[in-house]
Tab-separated table of C-alpha atoms in Angstrom:
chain	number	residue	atom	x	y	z
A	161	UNK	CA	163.904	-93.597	-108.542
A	162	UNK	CA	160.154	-93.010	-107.634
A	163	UNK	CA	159.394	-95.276	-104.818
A	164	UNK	CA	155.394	-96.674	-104.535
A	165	UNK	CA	154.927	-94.319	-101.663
A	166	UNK	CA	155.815	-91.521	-104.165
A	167	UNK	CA	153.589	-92.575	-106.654
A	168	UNK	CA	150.963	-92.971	-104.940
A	169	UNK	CA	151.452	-89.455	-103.117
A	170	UNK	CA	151.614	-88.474	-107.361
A	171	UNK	CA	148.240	-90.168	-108.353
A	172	UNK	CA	146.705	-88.857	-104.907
A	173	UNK	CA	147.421	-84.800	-105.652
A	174	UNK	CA	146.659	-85.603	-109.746
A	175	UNK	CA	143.120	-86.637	-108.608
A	176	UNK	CA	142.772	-83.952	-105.761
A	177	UNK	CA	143.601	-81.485	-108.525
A	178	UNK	CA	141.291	-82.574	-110.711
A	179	UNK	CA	138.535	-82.570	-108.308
A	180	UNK	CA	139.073	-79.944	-106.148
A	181	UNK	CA	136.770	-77.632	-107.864
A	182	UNK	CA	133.886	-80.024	-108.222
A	183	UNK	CA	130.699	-80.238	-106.705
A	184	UNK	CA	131.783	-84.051	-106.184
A	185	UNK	CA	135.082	-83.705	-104.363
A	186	UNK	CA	134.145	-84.184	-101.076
A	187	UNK	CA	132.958	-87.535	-101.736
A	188	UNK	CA	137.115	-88.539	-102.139
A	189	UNK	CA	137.098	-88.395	-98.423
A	190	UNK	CA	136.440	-91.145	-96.159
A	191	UNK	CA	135.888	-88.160	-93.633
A	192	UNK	CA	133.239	-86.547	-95.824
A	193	UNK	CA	131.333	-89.778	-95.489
A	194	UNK	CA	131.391	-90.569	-92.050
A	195	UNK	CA	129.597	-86.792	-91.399
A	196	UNK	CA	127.146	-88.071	-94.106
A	197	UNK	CA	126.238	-91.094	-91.863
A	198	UNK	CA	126.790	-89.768	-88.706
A	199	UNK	CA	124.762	-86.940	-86.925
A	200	UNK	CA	126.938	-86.816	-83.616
A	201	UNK	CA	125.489	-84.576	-80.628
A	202	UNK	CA	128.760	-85.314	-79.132
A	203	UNK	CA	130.440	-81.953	-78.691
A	204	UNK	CA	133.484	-82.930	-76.956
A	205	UNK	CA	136.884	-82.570	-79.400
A	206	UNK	CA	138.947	-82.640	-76.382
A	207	UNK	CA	140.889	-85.736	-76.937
A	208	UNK	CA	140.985	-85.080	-81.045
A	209	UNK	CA	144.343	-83.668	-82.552
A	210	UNK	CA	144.889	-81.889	-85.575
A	211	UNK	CA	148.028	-81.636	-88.610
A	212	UNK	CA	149.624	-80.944	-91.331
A	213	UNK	CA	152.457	-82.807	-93.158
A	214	UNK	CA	155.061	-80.999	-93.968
A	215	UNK	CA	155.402	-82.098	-98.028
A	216	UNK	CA	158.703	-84.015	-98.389
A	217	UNK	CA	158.851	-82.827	-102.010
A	218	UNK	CA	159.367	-79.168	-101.173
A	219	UNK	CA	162.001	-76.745	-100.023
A	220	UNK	CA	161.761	-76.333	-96.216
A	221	UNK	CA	160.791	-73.025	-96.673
A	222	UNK	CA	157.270	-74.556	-98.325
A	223	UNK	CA	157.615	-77.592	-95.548
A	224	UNK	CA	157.658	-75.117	-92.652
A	225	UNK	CA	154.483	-73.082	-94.045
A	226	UNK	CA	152.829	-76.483	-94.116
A	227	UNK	CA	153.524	-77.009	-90.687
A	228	UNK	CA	152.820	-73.802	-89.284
A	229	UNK	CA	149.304	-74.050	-91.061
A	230	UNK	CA	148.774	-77.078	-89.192
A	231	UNK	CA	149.278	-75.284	-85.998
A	232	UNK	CA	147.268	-72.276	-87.345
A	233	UNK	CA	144.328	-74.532	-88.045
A	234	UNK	CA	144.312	-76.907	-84.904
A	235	UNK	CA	143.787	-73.768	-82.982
A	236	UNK	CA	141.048	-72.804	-85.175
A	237	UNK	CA	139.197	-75.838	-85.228
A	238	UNK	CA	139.813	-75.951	-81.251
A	239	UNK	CA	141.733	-79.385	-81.404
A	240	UNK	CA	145.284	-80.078	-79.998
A	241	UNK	CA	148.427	-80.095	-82.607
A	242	UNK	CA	150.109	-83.435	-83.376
A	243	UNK	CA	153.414	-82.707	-85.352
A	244	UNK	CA	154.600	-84.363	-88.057
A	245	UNK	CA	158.397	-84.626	-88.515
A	246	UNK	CA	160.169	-82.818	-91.565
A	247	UNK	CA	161.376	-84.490	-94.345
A	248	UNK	CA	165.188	-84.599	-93.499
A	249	UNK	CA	166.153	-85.498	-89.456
A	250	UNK	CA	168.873	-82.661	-90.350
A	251	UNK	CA	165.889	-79.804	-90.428
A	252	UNK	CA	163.758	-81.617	-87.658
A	253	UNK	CA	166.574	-81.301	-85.466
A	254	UNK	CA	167.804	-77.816	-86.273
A	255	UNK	CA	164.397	-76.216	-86.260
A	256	UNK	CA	163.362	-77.910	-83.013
A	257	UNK	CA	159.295	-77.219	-84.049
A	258	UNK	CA	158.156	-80.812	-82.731
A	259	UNK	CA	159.898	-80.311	-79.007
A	260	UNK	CA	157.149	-81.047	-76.065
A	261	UNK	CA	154.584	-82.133	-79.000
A	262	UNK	CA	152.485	-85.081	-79.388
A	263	UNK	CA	153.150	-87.103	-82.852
A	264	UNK	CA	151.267	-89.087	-85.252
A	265	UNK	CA	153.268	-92.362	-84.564
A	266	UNK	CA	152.700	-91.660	-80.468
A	267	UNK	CA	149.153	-91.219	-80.568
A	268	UNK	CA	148.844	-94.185	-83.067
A	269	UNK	CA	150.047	-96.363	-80.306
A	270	UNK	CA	147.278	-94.999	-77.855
A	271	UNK	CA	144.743	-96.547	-80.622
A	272	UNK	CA	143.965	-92.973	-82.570
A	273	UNK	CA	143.378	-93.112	-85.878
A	274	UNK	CA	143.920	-90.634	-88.794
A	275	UNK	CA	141.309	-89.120	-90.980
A	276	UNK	CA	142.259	-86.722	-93.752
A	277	UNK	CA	140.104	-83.839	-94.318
A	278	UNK	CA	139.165	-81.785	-97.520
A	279	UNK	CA	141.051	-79.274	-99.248
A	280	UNK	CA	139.355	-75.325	-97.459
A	281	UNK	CA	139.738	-72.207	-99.247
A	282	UNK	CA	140.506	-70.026	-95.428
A	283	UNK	CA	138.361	-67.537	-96.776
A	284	UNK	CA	135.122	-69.443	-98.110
A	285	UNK	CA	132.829	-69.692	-95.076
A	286	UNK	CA	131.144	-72.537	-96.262
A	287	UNK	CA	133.855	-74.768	-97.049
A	288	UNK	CA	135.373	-73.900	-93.361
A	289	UNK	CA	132.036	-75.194	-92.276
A	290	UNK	CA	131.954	-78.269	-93.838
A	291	UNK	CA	135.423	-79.283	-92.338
A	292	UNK	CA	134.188	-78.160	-88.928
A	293	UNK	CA	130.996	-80.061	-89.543
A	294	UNK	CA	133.287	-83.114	-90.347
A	295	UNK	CA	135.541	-82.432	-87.640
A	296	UNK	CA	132.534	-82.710	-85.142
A	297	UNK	CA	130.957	-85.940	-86.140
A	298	UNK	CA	133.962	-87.856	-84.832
A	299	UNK	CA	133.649	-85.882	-81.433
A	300	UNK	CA	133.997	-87.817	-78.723
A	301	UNK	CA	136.840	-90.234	-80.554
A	302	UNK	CA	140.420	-90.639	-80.759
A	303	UNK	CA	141.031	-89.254	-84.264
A	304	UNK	CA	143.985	-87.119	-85.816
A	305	UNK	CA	142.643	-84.775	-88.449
A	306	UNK	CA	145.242	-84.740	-91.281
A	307	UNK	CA	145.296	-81.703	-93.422
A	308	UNK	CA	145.149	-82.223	-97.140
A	309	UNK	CA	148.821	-81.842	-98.486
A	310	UNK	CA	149.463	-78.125	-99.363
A	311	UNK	CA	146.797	-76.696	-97.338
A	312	UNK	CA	147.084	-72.650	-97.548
A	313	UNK	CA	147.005	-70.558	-94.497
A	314	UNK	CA	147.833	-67.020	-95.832
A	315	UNK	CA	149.123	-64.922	-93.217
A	316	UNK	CA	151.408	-67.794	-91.320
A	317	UNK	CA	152.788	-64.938	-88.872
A	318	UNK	CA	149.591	-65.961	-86.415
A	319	UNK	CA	151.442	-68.550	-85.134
A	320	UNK	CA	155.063	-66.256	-84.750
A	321	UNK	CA	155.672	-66.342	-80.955
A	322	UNK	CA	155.471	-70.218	-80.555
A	323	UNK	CA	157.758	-70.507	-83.952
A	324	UNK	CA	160.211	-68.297	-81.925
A	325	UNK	CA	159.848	-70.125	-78.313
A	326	UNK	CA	160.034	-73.309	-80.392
A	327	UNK	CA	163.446	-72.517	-82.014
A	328	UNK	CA	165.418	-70.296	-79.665
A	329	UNK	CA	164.617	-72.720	-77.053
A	330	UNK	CA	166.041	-75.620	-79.194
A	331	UNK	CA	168.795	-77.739	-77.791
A	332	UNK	CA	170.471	-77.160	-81.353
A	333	UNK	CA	170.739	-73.269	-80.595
A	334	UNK	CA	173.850	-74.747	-78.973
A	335	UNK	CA	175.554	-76.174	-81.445
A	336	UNK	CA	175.061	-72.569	-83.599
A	337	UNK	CA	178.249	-71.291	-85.077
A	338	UNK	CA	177.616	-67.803	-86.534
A	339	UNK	CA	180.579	-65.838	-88.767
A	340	UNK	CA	178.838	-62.337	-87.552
A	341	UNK	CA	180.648	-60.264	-85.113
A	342	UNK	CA	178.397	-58.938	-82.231
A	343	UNK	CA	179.859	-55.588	-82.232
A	344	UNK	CA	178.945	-55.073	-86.008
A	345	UNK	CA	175.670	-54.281	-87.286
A	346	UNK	CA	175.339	-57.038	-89.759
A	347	UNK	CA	172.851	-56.687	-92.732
A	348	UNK	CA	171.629	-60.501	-94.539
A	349	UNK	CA	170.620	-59.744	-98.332
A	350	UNK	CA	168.841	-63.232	-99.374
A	351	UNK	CA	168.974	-63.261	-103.453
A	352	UNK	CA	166.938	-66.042	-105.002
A	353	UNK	CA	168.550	-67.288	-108.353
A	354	UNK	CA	168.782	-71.150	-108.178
A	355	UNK	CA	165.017	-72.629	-109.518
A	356	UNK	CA	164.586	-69.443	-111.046
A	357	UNK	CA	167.635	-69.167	-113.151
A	358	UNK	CA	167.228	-73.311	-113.912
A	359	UNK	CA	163.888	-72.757	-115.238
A	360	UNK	CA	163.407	-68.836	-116.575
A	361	UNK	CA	160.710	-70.037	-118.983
A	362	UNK	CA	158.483	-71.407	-115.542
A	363	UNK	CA	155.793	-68.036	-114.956
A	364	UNK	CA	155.413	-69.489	-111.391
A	365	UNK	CA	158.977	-68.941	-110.637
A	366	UNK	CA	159.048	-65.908	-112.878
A	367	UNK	CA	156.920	-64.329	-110.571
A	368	UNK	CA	158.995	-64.882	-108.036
A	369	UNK	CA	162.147	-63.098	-109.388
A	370	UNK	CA	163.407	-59.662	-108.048
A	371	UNK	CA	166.257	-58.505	-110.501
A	372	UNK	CA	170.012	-57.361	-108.929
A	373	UNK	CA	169.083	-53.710	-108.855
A	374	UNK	CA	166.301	-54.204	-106.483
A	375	UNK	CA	168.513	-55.388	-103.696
A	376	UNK	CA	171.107	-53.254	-104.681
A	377	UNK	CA	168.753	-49.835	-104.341
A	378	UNK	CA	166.834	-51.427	-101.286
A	379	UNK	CA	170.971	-51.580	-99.723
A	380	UNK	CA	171.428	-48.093	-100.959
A	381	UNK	CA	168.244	-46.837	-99.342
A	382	UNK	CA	169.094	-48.444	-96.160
A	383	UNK	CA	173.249	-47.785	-96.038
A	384	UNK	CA	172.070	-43.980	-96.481
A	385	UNK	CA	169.912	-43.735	-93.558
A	386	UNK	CA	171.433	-46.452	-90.919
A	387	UNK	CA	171.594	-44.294	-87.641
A	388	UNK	CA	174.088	-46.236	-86.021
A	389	UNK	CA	177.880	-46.259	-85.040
A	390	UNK	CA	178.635	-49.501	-85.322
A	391	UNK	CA	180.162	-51.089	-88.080
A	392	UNK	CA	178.633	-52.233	-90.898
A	393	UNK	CA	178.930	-55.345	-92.691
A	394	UNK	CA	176.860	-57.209	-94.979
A	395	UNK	CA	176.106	-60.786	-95.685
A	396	UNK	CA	175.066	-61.818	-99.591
A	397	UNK	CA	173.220	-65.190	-99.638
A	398	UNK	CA	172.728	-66.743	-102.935
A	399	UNK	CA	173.710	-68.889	-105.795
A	400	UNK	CA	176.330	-68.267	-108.555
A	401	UNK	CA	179.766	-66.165	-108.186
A	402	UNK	CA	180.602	-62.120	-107.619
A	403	UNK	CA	180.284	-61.949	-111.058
A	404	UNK	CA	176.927	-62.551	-111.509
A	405	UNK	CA	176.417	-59.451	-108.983
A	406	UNK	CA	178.726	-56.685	-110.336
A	407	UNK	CA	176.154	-54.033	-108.126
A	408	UNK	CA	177.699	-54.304	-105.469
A	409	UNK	CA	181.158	-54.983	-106.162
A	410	UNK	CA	180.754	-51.028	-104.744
A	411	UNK	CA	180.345	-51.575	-101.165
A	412	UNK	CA	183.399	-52.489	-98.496
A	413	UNK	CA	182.631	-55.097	-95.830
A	414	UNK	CA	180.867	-57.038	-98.507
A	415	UNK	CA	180.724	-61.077	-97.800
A	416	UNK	CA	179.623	-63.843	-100.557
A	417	UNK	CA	177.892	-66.241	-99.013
A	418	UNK	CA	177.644	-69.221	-101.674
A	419	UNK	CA	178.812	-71.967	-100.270
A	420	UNK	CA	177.154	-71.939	-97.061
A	421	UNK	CA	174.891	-74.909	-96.557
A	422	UNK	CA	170.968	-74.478	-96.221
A	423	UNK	CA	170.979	-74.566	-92.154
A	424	UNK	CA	174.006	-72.557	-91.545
A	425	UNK	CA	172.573	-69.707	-94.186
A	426	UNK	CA	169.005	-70.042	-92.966
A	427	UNK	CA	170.639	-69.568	-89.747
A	428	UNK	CA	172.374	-66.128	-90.396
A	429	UNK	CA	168.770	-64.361	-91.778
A	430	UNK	CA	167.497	-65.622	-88.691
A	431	UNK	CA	169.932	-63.839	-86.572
A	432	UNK	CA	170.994	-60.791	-88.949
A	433	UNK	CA	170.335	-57.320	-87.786
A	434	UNK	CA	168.418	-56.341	-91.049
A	435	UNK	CA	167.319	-58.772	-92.953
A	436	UNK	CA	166.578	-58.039	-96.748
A	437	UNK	CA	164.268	-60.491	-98.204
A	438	UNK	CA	163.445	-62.217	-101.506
A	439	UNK	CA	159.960	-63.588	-102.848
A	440	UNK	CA	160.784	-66.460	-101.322
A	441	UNK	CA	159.966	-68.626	-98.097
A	442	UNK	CA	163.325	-69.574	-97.623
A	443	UNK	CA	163.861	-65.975	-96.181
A	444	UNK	CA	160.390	-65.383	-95.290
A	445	UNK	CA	160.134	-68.319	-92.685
A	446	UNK	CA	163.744	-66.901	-91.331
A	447	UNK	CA	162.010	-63.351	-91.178
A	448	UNK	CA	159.444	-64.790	-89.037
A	449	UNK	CA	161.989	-66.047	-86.449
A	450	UNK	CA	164.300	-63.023	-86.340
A	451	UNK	CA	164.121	-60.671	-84.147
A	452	UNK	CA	165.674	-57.318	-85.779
A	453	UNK	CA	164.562	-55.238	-88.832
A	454	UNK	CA	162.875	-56.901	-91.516
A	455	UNK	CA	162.370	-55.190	-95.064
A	456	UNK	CA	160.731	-57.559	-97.497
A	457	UNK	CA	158.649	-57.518	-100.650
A	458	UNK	CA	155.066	-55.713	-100.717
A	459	UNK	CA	153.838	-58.623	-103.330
A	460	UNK	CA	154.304	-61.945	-101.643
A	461	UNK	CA	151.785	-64.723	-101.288
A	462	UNK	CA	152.028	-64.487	-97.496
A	463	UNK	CA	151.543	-62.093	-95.397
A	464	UNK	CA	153.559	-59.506	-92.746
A	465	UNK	CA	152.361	-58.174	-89.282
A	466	UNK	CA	151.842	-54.914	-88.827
A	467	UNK	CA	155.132	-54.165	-87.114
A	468	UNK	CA	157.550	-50.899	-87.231
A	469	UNK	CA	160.120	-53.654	-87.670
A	470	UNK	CA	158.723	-55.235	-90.790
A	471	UNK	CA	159.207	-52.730	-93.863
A	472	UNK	CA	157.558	-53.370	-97.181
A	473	UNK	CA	158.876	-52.187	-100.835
A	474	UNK	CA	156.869	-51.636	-103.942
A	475	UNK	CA	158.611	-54.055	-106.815
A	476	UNK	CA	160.835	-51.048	-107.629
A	477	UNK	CA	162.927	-51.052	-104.527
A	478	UNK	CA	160.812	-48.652	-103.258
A	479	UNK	CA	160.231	-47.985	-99.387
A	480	UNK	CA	158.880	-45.816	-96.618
A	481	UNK	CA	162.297	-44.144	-95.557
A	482	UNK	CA	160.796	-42.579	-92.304
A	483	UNK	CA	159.563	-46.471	-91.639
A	484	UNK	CA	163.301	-47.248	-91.579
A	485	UNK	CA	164.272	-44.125	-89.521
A	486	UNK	CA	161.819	-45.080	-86.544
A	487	UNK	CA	163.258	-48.908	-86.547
A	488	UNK	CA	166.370	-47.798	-86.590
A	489	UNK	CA	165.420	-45.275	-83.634
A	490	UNK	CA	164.558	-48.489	-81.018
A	491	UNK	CA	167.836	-50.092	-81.389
């Protein structure tokens, strides 16, 4: 059942969508025309706050890049952060992102008020300009700058060591139950099938598809060159049954993880040793919080810091073996 709040989010993005690449689309923003009308010499932002909603119709994968580019951009833009809850209280609590932050409903009751600003392309200058231009006629006000739903910050690893203060340091870390045995070295393979397999005909979520024998030779690459004596076990995280994965029906110390809920698996990438990763930001955003080796896909619509502990393969499987051998070599 679509609820009015729904539809109206639905008739919102159809309009923004239509207008984004128009000369006119500014004009859809109350924001727009208050910088019209107001030339403010005012440069003080100090008590103005800046967010991003984390879109309650999206995996929390997509939710958390939402967030993190409203903390990306509030730095930017040289505002404070206000957070904005997740969709579920399940993932607000487990992720623990909106600990020792100020939120829209709090600063509402201090008499702010919320402005949304303009779709930006990061890497047009002007259009960066025109939201900073925006931005600064309300200086000197109490005003929460709300991102336009979906707004893309590319990279999303500029924000990585608050992510990982934010989430080690939440009181849900001890309520963490993890089936990984410290004295193993324990490899997470995250396999996306679900949207992709429900919709093959979709080219957005074609794109996103990295076929069984990818995994299976990135595993092969890294099981021949592990320099390490503990043991090894690996962790499969997907949808489906064995079956469907007859690749690796090969390898000993082999667990199928199907059946573990969202949290609990999004957990385990987060705290694997290696963690192999699909085209997808429900491993990426786990990447970003885990601490060990990474090895992830080259073509991926966000980006990876230059790290010895982030490795990056062609679409072929395909890797920098000596890359491997001098993360392994810290351990």
């Amino acid at each position: 059942m679509i609820t009015l709040k729904k539809l109206k989010y639905r008739i919102w993005g159809s309009i923004v969508g239509t207008y984004r690449n128009k000369k006119i689309y500014p004009l859809l923003y109350r924001s727009y025309w208050h910088y019209l009308f107001h030339k403010n010499n005012h440069k003080d932002l100090s008590s103005c706050y800046y967010t991003a909603r984390p879109n309650p119709g999206a995996g929390i994968g997509h939710q958390i890049a939402n967030w993190i580019a409203g903390l990306w951009f509030s730095k930017k833009f040289n505002l404070k952060f206000a957070h904005i809850p997740f969709a579920t209280p399940q993932w607000e609590e487990f992720l623990g992102f909106g600990l020792g932050e100020k939120t829209i409903e709090e600063l509402k009751q201090q008499a702010y008020i919320t402005r949304k600003l303009p779709l930006f392309n990061e890497s047009d200058a002007a259009e960066v300009e025109l939201n900073k231009k925006i931005i600064q006629s309300y200086a000197g006000r109490k005003v929460i700058f709300i991102a336009e739903q979906d707004q893309f910050y590319r990279l999303q690893y500029g924000v990585i060591d608050e992510l990982k203060q934010k989430f080690y340091n939440a009181p849900a870390r001890k309520k963490d139950h993890l089936i990984y045995s410290p004295t193993n070295f324990n490899i997470a393979i995250h396999v996306r099938r679900g949207d992709i397999m429900n919709d093959p005909n979709n080219p957005n979520l074609v794109m996103r598809y990295l076929s069984n024998d990818y995994f299976e030779k990135v595993l092969k690459q890294v099981l021949a060159n592990l320099q390490i004596k503990k043991h090894i076990h690996i962790y499969f995280f997907s949808q489906g049954k064995p079956e469907d994965y007859p690749e690796f029906a090969q390898y000993s110390n082999l667990h199928w993880c199907f059946n573990m809920n969202a949290q609990d698996s999004f957990l385990h990438l987060v705290y694997a040793d290696l963690l192999i990763t699909s085209k997808s930001s429900f491993s990426y955003k786990p990447a970003l919080l885990n601490n060990g080796i990474k090895i992830c896909p080259k073509n991926f619509w966000h980006g990876y810091p230059n790290n010895k502990k982030w490795i990056l393969c062609d679409n072929n499987g395909n890797f920098n073996i000596s890359s491997l051998k001098q993360a392994f070599s810290d351990l």
